Coordinates of C-alpha atoms in Angstrom, one line a residue:
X29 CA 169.7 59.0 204.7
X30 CA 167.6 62.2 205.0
X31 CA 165.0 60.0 207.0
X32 CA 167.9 58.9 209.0
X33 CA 169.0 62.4 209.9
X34 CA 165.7 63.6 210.5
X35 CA 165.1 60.6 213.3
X36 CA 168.7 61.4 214.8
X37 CA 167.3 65.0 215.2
X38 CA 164.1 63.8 216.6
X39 CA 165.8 61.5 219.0
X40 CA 168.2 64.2 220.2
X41 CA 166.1 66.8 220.9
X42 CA 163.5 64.1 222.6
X43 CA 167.0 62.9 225.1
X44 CA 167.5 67.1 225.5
X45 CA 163.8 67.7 226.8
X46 CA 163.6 64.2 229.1
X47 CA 167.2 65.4 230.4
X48 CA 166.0 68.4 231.1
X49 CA 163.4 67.5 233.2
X50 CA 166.0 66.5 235.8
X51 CA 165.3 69.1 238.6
X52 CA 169.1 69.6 239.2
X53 CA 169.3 71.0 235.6
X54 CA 167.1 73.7 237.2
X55 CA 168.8 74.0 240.7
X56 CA 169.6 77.6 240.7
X57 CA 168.6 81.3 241.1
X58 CA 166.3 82.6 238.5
X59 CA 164.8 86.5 237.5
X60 CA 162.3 88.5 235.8
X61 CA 160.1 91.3 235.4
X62 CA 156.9 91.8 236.5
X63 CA 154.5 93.7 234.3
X64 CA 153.1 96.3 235.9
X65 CA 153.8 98.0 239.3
X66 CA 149.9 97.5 240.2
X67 CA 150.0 94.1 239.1
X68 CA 148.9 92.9 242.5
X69 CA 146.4 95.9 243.0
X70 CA 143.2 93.9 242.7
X71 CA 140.0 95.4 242.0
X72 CA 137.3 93.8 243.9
X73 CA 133.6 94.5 243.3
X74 CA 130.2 93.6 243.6
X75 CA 127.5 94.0 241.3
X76 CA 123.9 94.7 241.6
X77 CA 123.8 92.9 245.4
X78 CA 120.6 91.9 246.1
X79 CA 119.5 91.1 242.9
X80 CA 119.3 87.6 240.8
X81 CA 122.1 89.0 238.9
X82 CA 124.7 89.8 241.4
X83 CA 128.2 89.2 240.6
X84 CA 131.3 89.0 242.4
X85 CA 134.8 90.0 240.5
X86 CA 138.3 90.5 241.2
X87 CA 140.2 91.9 238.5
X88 CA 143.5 94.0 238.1
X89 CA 144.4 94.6 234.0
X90 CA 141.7 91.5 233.0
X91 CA 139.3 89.6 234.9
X92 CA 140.8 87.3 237.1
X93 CA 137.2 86.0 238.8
X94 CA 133.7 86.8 237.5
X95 CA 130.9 84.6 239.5
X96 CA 127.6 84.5 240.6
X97 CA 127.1 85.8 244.4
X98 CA 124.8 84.3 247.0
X99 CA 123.4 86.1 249.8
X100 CA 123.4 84.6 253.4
X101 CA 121.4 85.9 256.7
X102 CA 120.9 88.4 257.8
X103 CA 123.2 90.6 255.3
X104 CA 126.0 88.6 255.5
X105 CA 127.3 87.7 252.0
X106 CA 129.3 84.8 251.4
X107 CA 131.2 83.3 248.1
X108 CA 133.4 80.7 247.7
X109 CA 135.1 82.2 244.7
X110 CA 138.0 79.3 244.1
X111 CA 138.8 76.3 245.9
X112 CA 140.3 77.2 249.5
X113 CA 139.4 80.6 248.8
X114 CA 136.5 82.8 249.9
X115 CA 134.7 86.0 250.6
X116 CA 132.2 86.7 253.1
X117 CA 131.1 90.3 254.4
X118 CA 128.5 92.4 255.7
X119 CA 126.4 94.7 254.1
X120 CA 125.7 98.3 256.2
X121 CA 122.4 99.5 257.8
X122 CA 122.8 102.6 255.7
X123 CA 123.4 99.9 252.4
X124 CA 126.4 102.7 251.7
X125 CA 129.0 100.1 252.2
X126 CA 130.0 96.3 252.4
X127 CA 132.4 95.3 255.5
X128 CA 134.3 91.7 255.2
X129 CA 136.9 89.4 254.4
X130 CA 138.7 87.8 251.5
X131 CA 140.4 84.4 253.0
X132 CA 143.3 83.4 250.9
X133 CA 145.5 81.3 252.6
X134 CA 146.3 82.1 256.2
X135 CA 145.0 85.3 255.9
X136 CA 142.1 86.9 256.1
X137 CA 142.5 89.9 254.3
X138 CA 139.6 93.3 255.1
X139 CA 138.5 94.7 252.9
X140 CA 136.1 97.7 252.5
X141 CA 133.8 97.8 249.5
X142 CA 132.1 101.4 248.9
X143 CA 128.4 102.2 246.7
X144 CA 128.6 103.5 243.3
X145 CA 125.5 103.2 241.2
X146 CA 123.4 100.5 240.1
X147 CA 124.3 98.5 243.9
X148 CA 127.8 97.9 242.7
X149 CA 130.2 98.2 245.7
X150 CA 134.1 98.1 244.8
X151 CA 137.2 98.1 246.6
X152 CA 140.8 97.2 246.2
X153 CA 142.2 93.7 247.3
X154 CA 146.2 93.4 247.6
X155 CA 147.7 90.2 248.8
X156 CA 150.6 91.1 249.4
X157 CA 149.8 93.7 251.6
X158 CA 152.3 96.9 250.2
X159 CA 150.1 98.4 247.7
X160 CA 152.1 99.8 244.7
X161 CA 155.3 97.4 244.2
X162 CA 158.4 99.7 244.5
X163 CA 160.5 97.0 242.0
X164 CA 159.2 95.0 239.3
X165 CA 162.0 92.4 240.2
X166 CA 161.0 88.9 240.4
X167 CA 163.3 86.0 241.6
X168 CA 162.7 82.2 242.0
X169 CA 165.5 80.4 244.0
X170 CA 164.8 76.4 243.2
X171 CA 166.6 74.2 245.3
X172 CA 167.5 70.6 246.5
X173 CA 166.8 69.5 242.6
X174 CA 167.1 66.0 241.9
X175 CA 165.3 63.8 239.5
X176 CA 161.5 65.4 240.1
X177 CA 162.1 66.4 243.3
X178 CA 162.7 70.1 244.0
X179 CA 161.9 73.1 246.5
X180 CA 161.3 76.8 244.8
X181 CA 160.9 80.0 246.7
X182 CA 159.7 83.4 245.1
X183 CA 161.1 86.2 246.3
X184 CA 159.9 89.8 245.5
X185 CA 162.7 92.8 244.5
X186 CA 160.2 95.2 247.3
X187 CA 161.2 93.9 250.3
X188 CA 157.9 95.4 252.8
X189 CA 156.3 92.2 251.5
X190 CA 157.2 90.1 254.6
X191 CA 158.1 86.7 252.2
X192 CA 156.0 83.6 251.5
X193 CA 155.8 80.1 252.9
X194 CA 155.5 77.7 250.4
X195 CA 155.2 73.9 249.9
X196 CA 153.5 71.5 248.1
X197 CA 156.2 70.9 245.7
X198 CA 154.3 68.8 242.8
X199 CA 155.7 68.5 239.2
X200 CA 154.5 66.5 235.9
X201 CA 157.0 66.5 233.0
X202 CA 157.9 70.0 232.1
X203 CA 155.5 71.5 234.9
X204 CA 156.5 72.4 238.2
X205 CA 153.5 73.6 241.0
X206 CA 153.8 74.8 244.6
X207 CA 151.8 77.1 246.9
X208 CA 152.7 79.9 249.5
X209 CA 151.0 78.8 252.5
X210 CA 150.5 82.4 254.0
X211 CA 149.1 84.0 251.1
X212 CA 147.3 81.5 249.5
X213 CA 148.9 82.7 246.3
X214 CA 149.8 79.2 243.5
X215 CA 152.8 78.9 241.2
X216 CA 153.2 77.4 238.0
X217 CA 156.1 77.1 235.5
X218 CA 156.8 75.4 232.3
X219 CA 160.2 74.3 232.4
X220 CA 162.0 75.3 229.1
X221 CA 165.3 74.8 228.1
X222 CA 166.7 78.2 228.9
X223 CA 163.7 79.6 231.0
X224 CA 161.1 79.3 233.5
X225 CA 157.4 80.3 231.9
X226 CA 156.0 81.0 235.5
X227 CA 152.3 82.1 236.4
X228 CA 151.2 83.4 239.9
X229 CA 147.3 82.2 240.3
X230 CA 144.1 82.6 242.5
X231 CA 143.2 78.9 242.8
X232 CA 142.9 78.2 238.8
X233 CA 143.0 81.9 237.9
X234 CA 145.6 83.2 236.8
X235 CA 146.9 87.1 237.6
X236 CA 150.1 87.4 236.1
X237 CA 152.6 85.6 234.2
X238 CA 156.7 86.3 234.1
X239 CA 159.1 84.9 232.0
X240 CA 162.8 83.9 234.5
X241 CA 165.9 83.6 233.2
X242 CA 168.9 82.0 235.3
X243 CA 170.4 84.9 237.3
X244 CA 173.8 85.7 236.5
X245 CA 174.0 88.4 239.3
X246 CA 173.5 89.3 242.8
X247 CA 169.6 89.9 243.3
X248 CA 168.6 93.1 244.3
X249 CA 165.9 93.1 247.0
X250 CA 164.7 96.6 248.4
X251 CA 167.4 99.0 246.9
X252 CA 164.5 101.5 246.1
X253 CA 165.3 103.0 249.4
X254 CA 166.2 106.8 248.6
X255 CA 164.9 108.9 251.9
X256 CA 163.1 108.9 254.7
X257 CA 159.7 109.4 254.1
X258 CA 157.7 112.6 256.2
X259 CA 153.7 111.7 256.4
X260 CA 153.0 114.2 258.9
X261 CA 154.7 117.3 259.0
X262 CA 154.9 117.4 263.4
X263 CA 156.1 119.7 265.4
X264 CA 158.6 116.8 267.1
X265 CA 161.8 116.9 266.0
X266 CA 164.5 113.8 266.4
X267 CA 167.3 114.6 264.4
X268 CA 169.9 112.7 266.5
X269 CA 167.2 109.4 265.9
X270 CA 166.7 109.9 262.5
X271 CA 170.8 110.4 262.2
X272 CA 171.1 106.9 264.1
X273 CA 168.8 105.4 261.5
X274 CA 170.5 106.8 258.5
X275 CA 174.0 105.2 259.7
X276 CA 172.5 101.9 260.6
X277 CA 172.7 102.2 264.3
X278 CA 169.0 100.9 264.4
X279 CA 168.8 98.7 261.8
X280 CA 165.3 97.5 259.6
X281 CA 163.8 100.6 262.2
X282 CA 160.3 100.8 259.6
X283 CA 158.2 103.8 261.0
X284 CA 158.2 106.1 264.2
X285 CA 154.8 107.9 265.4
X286 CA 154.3 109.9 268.1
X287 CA 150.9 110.8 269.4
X288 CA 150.5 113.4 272.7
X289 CA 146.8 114.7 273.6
X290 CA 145.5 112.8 270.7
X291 CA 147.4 114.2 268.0
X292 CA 150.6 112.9 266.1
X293 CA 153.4 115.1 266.6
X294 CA 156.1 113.1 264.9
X295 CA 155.1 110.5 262.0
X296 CA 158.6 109.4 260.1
X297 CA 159.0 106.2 257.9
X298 CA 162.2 104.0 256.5
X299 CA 163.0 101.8 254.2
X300 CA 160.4 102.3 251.6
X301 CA 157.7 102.1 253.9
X302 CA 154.6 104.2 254.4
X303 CA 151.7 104.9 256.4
X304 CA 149.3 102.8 253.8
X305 CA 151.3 99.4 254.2
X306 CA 149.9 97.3 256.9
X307 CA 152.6 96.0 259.0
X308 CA 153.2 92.5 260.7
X309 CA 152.6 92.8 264.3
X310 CA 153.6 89.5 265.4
X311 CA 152.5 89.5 269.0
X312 CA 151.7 92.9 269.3
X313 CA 148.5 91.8 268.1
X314 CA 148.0 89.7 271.6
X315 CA 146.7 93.0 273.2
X316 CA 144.2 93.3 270.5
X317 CA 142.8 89.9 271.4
X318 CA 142.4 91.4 274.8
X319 CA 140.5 94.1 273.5
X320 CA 138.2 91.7 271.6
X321 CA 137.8 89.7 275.0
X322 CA 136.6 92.8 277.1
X323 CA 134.1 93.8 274.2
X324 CA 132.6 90.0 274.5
X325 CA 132.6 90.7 278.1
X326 CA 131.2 94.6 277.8
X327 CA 127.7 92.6 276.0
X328 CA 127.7 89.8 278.4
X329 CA 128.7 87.2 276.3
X330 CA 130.2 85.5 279.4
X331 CA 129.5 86.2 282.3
X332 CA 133.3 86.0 284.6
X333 CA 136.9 86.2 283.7
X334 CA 136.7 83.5 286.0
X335 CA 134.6 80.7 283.6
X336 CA 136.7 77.7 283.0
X337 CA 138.3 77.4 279.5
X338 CA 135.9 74.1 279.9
X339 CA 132.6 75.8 279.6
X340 CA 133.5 77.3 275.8
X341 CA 134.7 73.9 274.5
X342 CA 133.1 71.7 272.2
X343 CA 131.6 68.3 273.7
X344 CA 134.5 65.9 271.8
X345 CA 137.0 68.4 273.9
X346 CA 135.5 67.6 277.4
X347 CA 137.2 64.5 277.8
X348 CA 140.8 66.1 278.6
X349 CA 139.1 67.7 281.2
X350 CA 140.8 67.0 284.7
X351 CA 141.0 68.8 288.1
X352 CA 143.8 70.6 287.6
X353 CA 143.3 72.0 284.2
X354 CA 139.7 72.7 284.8
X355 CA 140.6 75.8 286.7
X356 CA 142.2 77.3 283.4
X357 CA 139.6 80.1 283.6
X358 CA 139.8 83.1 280.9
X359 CA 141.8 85.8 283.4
X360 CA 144.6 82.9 283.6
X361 CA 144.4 82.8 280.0
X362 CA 144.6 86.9 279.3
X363 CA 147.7 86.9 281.8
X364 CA 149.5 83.9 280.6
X365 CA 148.7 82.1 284.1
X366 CA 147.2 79.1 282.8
X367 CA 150.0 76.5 284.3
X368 CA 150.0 74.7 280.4
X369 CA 153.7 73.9 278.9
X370 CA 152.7 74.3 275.6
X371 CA 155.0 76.6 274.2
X372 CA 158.8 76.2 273.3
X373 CA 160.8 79.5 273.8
X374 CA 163.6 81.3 272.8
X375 CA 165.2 82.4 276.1
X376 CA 166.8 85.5 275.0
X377 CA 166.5 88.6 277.0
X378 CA 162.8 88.3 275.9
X379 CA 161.6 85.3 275.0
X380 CA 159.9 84.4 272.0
X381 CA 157.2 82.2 271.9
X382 CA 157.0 79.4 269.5
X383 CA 154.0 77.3 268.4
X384 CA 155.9 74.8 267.2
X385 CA 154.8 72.1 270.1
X386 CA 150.8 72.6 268.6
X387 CA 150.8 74.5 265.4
X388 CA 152.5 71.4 263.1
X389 CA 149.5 69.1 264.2
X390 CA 146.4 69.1 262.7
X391 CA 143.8 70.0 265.8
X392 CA 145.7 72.5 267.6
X393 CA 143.0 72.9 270.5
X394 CA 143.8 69.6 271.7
X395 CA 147.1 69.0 271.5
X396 CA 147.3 72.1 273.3
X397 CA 145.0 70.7 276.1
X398 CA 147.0 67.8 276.2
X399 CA 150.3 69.6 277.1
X400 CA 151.1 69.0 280.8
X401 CA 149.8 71.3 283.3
X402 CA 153.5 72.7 285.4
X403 CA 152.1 75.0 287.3
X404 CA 148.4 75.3 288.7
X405 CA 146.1 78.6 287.0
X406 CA 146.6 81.8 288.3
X407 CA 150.0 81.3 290.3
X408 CA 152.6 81.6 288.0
X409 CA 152.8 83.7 284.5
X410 CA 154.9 82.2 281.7
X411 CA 154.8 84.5 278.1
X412 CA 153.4 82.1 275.5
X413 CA 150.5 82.3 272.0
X414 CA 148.8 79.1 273.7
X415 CA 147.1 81.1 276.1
X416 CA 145.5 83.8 274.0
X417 CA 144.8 80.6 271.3
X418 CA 142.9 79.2 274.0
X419 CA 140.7 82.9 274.3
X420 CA 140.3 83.1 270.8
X421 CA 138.7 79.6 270.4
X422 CA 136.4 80.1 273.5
X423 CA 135.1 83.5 272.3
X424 CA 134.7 82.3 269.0
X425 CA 132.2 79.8 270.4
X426 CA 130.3 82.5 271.8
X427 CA 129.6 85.0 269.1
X428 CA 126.7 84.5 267.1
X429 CA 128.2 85.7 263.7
X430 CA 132.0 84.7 262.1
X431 CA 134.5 85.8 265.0
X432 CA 136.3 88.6 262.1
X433 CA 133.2 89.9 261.6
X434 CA 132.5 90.3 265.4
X435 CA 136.1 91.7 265.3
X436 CA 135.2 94.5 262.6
X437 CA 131.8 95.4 263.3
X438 CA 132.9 96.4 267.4
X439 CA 136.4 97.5 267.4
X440 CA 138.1 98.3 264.2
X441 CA 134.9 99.9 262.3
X442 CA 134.4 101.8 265.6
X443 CA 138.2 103.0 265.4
X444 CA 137.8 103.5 261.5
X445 CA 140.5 100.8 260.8
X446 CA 140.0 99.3 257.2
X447 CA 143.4 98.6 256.2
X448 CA 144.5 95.5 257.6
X449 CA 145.2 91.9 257.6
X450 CA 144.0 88.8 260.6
X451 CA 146.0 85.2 260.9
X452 CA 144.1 82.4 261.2
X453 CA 144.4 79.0 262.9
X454 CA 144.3 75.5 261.0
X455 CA 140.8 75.9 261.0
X456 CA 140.5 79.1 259.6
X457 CA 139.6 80.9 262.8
X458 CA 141.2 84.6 263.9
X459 CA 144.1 83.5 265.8
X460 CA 144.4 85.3 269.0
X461 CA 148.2 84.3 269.5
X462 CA 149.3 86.7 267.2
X463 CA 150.3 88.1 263.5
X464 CA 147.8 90.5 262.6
X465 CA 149.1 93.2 260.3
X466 CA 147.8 96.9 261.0
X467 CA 149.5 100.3 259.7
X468 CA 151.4 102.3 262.1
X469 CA 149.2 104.9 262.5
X470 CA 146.2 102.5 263.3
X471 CA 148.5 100.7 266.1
X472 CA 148.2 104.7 267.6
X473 CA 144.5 104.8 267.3
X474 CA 144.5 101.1 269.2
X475 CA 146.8 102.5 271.6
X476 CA 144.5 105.9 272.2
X477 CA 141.6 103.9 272.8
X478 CA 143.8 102.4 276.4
X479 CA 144.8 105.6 276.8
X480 CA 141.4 107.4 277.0
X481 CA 139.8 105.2 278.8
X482 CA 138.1 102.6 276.0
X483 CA 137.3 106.1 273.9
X484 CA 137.4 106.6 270.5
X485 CA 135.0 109.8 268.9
X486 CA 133.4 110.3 272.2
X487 CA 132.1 106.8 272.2
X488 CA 132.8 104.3 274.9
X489 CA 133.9 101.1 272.1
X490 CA 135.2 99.5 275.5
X491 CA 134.5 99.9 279.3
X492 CA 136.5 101.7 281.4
X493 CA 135.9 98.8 283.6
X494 CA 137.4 96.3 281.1
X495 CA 140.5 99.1 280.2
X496 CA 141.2 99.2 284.0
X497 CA 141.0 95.8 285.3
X498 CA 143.6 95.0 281.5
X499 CA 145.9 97.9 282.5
X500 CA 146.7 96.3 286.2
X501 CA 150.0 94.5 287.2
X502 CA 149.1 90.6 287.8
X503 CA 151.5 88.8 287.7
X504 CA 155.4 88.8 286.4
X505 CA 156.5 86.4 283.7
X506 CA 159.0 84.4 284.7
X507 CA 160.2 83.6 282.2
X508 CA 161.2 86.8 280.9
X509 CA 165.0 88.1 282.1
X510 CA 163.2 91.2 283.4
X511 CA 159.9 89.7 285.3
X512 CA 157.7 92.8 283.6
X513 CA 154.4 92.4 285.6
X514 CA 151.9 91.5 283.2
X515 CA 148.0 92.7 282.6
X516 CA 145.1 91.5 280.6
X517 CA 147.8 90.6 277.0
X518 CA 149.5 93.8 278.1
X519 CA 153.2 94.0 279.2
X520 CA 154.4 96.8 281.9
X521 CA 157.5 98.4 281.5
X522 CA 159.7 101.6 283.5
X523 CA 161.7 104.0 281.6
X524 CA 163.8 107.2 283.2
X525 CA 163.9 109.9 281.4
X526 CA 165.7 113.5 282.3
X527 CA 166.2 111.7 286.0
X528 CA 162.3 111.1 286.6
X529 CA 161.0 107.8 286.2
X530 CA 158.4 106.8 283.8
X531 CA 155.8 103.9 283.6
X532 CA 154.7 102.5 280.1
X533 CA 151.9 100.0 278.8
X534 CA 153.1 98.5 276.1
X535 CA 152.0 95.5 273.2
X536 CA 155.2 93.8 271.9
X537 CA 156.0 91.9 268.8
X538 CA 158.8 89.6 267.7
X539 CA 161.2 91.6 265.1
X540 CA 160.0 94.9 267.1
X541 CA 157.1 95.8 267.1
X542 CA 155.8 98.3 269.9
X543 CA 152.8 100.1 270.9
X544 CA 153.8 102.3 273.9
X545 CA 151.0 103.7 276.1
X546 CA 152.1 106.4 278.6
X547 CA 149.2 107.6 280.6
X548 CA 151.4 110.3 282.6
X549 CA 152.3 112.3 280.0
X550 CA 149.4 111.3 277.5
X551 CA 151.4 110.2 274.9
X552 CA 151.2 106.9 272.4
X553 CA 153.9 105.5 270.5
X554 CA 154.1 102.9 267.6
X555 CA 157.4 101.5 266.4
X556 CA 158.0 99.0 263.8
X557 CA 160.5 97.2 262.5
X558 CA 162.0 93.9 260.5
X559 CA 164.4 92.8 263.3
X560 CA 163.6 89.0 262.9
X561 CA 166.4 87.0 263.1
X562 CA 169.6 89.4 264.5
X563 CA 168.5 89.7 267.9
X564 CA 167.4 93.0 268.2
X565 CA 164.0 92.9 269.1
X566 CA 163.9 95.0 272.1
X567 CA 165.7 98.1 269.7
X568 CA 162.3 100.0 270.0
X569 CA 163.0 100.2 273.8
X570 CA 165.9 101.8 273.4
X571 CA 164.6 104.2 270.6
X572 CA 161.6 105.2 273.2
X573 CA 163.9 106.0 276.2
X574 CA 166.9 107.3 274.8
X575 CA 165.6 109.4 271.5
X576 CA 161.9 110.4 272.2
X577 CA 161.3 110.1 276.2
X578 CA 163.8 113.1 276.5
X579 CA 161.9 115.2 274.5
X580 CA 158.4 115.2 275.3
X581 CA 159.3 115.1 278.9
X582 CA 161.0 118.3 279.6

């Protein structure tokens, strides 16, 4: 009988654990607590570089990775430090610092690694981009359970962390895995019968672990909010703005800055931002690209904006060469003239380019090429990422070291920009087309550097050649509601303030993202915001004209 009982038991809780392996058992919301607000905060380091004995760690609480380093040529390090994931960077002619980039995912995160003794370098690595979480909150929706199929999303209680993209749903028995696309970042849970044992992991490393429970209330995502936060105590004051934000008249506005003569006047930030967090660009990041394309030009590595996109292309690429498309030269390409249809749009009141017609298949560069040529090069502008993709992959075919570290060593070390964040294509190339992350204030110092004339610290980082020939009205994109004539990746725009008209050179991203260059009253604005999906993208406009325009010119 008591053997009986004891196999009844057994058999029970066996049916209970195989039962609950059925992923619509675990179709629901679910929360924890993460366990520390720096849990992310990675320490990076290098140890005695140079040496037989040099290490490369990331660590936060623990070690997270501890292996050997290797050096390449010519200074450049490079580590493969996990599967998919990497480092590589570039030690300083003054051996005071090392320069580079952790890839993780889509992203290739900067990363600025100083000397202490003994040829250690260390630096900090977060990647998710907001430095010190503002909640510890941690949810997991799982969705669209059924048998071992499933979809799970993390979500983080800060909200500045723009979200992940995951897939790669996998589970076996009581183990569920997936991956966030963007980050690079892995999940994996042990399915329990009343919780979720769920560990966030480098590759096979693991960095922290939380234990969910089903959620039995609303989640609460950014509610840290309390103020608006004052970096810079300016002499600009825009009460009525700052009014308009407080009662949600500009919604998800993120920062305002303000620079005149070279020196911010007005530096405010909302909801829970600051000026440390790097912030999605979107396409904003385009006019960078552009920068990057007159500093390849400024050392001659090409010799005409008027090359065909055909002379940077690979030899297996050559064959969707044809007449028309052959004239796709780079100035078609920096003022979205190249006659390709190889972008879908939103057509709002600005459209929004989409990468969906190249960015799902596996060789972007030639399905892109492949699109059908509408219009011939040079004729007619359309807004769209495939063009600036295009300048990205020809440029990176003509630099002699990796394209980011090309990118660091000329513009964003000579602007003293550490703190930021590149996308990269499906082959782990800088994307020109957009999505860079930079902080607010940075986006000024880019700006600046168009406003004084490719200076930055009285050194010429770009031409004045190169900054004029970007800053001229081409052509108007049709397919934009308001025609704005169109530079080298640089919109045009004309404001009117206090009855006088005003001209403005501006980089735009999706959501709202602004860098406004105003060369008559020698002022630079930055502007971002989270406006993704309501419509509001243009907000910043208004914000400019209406609310700062006024008063500085007066």
């Amino acid at each position: 009988m008591r053997n009986h009982q004891i196999n009844l038991f057994l058999f029970i809780l066996f049916s209970f654990f195989s039962n609950a392996q059925d992923m619509s058992k675990y179709t629901s919301g679910w929360e924890g607590k993460m366990a520390t607000p720096e849990v992310f905060k990675l320490k990076v380091e290098i140890e005695n570089l140079g040496s037989k004995n040099s290490r490369f760690r990331i660590s936060n609480s623990s070690t997270i990775i501890d292996i050997p380093l290797h050096l390449g040529k010519d200074s450049i390090i490079i580590t493969g430090f996990e599967d998919n994931y990497s480092f590589e960077g570039e030690l300083s002619e003054d051996g005071k610092e090392v320069n580079g980039f952790i890839k993780s995912g889509i992203l290739l995160y900067h990363i600025n690694l100083k000397a202490s003794k003994n040829k250690t370098y260390s630096g900090v690595w977060n990647p998710l981009m907001i430095g010190t979480l503002k909640s510890l909150n941690f949810y997991l929706s799982v969705e669209n359970g059924k048998g071992n199929e499933y979809e799970a999303y993390p979500f983080f209680g800060d909200n500045r962390f723009t979200g992940t993209w995951c897939f790669d749903f996998q589970k076996d028995k009581d183990t569920i895995s997936f991956a966030d696309y963007k980050t690079g970042l892995k999940f994996i849970g042990k399915l329990l019968p009343q919780k979720i044992e769920l560990g966030i992991y480098l590759g096979k490393s693991l960095i922290t672990s939380i234990d969910l429970k089903k959620s039995l209330d609303d989640w609460k995502i950014g509610e840290f909010v309390t103020s608006i936060i004052d970096e810079n105590l300016g002499i600009l004051q825009l009460t009525e703005l700052e009014n308009g934000i407080s009662k949600n008249s500009f919604p998800n506005t993120h920062s305002v800055l303000v620079s005149e003569n070279g020196k911010i006047i007005y530096e405010k930030y909302f909801d829970g931002y600051t000026a440390n967090v790097p912030h999605d660009m979107r396409s904003a990041s385009k006019s960078i690209s552009s920068a990057i394309a007159g500093i390849a030009k400024d050392q001659v590595l090409f010799t005409s904006v008027g090359q065909s996109i055909f002379d940077f292309l690979p030899k297996k690429y050559q064959k969707q060469k044809d007449r028309l498309n052959a004239k796709i030269d780079i100035k078609s390409l920096l003022t979205m003239s190249s006659g390709l249809d190889a972008d879908d749009y939103t057509r709002e009141r600005t459209p929004v380019a989409s990468e969906n017609n190249y960015q799902p298949s596996d060789d972007w560069l030639a399905t892109v090429l492949s699109a059908p040529m509408i219009n011939r090069p040079n004729t007619i502008a359309e807004y769209g990422s495939a063009n600036p993709f295009l300048l990205g992959v020809a440029l990176d075919s003509i630099v002699s070291e990796p394209l980011e570290l090309f990118m660091d060593k000329y513009l964003f070390q000579k602007l003293e920009i550490s703190n930021y964040i590149i996308q990269t294509d499906e082959k782990g190339k800088p994307y020109f087309g957009g999505g860079m992350y930079l902080t607010p204030r940075d986006m000024i110092k880019f700006g600046a550097l168009y406003l004084n004339k490719g200076r930055y610290n009285n050194e010429q980082v770009i031409s004045e050649n190169w900054i004029n020939s970007s800053v001229k009205k081409y052509l108007p994109l049709e397919n934009v509601p308001d025609k704005n004539p169109y530079g080298y990746l640089w919109w045009h725009n004309t404001y009117q303030a206090n009855k006088k008209m005003v001209s403005s050179i501006e980089a735009r991203g999706a959501g709202g993202q602004y860098i406004f260059v105003v060369p008559d009253l020698k002022v630079v604005v930055a502007i971002t915001s989270g406006n993704w999906r309501n419509g509001k993208t243009q907000q910043p406009e208004i914000i400019f004209e209406e609310y700062i325009l006024p008063y500085l010119d007066d």
